[in-house]
GROMACS .gro file of C-alpha atoms in nm:
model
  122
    1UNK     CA    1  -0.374  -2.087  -2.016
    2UNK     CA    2  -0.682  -1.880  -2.171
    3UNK     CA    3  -0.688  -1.545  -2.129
    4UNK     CA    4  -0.992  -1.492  -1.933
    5UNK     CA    5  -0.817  -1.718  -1.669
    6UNK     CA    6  -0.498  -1.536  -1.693
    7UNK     CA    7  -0.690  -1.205  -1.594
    8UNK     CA    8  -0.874  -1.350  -1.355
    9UNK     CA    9  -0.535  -1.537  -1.217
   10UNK     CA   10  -0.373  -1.135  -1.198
   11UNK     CA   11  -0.655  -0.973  -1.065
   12UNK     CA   12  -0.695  -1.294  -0.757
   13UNK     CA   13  -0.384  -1.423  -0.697
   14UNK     CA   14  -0.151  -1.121  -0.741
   15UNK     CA   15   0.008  -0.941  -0.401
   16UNK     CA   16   0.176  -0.630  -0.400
   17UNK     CA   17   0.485  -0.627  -0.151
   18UNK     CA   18   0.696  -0.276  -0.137
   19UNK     CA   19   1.038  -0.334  -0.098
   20UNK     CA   20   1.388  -0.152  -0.174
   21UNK     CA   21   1.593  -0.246  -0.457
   22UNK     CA   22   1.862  -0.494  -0.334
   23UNK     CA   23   2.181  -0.380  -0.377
   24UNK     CA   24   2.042  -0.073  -0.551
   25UNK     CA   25   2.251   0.231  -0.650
   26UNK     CA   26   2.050   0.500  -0.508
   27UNK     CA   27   1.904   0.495  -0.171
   28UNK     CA   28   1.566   0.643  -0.278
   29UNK     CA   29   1.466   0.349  -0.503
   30UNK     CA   30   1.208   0.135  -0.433
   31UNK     CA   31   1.059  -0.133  -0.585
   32UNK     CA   32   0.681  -0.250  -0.608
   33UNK     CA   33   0.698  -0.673  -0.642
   34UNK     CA   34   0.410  -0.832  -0.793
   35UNK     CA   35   0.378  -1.182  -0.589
   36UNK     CA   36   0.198  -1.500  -0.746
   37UNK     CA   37   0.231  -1.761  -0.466
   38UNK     CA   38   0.584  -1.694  -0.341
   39UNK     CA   39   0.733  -1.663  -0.683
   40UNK     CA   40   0.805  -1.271  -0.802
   41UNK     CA   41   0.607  -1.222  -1.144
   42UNK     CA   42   0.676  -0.878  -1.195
   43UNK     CA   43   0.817  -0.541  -1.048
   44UNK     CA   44   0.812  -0.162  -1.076
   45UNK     CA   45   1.074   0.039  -0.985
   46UNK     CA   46   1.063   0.366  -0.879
   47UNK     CA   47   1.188   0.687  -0.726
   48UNK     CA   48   1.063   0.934  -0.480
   49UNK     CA   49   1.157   1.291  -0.396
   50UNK     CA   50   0.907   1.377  -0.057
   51UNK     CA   51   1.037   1.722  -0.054
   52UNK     CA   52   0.851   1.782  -0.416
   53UNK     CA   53   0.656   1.528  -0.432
   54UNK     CA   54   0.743   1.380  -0.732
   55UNK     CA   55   0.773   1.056  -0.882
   56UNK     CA   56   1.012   0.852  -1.116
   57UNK     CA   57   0.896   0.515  -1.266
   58UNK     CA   58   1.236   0.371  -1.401
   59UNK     CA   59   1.140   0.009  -1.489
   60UNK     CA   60   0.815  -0.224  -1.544
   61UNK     CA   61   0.838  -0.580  -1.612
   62UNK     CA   62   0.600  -0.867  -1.631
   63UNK     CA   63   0.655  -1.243  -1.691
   64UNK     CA   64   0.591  -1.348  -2.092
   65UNK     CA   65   0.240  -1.470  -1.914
   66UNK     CA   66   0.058  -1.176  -1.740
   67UNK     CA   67   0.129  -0.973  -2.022
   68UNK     CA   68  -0.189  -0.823  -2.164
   69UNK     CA   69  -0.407  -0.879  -1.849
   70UNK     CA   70  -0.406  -0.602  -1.690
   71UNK     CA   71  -0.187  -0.616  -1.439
   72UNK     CA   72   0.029  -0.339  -1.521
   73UNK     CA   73  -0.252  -0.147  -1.490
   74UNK     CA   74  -0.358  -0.297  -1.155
   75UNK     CA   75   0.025  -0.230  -1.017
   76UNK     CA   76   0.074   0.132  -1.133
   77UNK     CA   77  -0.261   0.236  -0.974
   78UNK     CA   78  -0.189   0.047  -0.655
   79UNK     CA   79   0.124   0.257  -0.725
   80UNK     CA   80  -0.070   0.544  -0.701
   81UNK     CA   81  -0.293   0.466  -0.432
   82UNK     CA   82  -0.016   0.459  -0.177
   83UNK     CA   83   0.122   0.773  -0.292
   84UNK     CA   84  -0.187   1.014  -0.360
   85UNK     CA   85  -0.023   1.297  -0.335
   86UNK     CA   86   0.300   1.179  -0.612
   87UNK     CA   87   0.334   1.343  -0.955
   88UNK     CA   88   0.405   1.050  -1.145
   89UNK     CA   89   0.676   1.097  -1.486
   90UNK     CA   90   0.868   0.822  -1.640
   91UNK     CA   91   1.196   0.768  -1.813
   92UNK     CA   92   1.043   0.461  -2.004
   93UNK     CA   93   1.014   0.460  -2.408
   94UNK     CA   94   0.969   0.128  -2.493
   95UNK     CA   95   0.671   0.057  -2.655
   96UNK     CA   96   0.491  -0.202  -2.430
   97UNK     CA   97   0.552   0.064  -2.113
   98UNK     CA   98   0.501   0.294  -2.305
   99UNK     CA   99   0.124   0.235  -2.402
  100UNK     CA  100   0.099   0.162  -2.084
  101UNK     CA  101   0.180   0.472  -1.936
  102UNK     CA  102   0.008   0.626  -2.170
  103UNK     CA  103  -0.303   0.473  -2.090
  104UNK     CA  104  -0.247   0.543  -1.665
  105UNK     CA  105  -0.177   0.898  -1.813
  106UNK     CA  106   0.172   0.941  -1.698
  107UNK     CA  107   0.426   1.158  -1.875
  108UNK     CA  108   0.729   1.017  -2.049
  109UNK     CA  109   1.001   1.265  -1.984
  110UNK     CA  110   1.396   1.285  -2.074
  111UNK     CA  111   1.622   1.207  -1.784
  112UNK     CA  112   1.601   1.567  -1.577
  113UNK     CA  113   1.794   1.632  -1.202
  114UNK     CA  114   1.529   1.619  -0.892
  115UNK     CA  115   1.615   1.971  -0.749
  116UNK     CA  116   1.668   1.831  -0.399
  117UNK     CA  117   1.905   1.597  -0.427
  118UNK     CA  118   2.102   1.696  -0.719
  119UNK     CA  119   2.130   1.394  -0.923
  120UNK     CA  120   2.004   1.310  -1.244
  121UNK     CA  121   1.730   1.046  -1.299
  122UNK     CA  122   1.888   0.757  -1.531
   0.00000   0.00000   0.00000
């Protein structure tokens, strides 16, 4: 598949579908699922503190295919878009995520304890 196609294919055919992690550790993770035609392609996972308004991004992946098309991009500002007001950090340092975060302009930071609930990010 050309390239052009592939970024047209992840700008089209791509749905974003909130859900919470299943089986997940902590109950204030959430997970953003990138959807190409009933098959999951990708996911962000995330946490959220609403008493400071602050954001975690723990994990980004992408199938080998929509790599370099964008659609990290496309699912970290949808990201943002349904939190506006969200500080967004991350605990990422690889170095695909994190030239990607880079680019969205979110901080990588070293795990640190949300105030509010006392535990640390991992």
């Amino acid at each position: 598949m050309g390239r052009l196609r592939r970024r047209l294919l992840a700008y089209r055919s791509i749905d974003f579908l909130p859900s919470r992690v299943p089986g997940g550790t902590r109950p204030d993770e959430e997970c953003l699922l990138l959807v190409h035609i009933r098959k999951v392609v990708g996911q962000v996972r995330y946490r959220l503190c609403d008493r400071c308004e602050q954001g975690v991004i723990t994990d980004v992946t992408l199938e080998e295919r929509f790599r370099s098309t964008g659609l990290g991009t496309r699912a970290l500002s949808h990201l943002r878009s349904r939190h506006p007001s969200v500080k967004w950090r991350s605990t990422l340092n690889l170095r695909a995520t994190r030239d990607l975060l880079r680019r969205m302009s979110i901080p990588a930071t070293a795990a640190a304890a949300c105030p509010h609930t006392m535990e640390p990010d991992v």
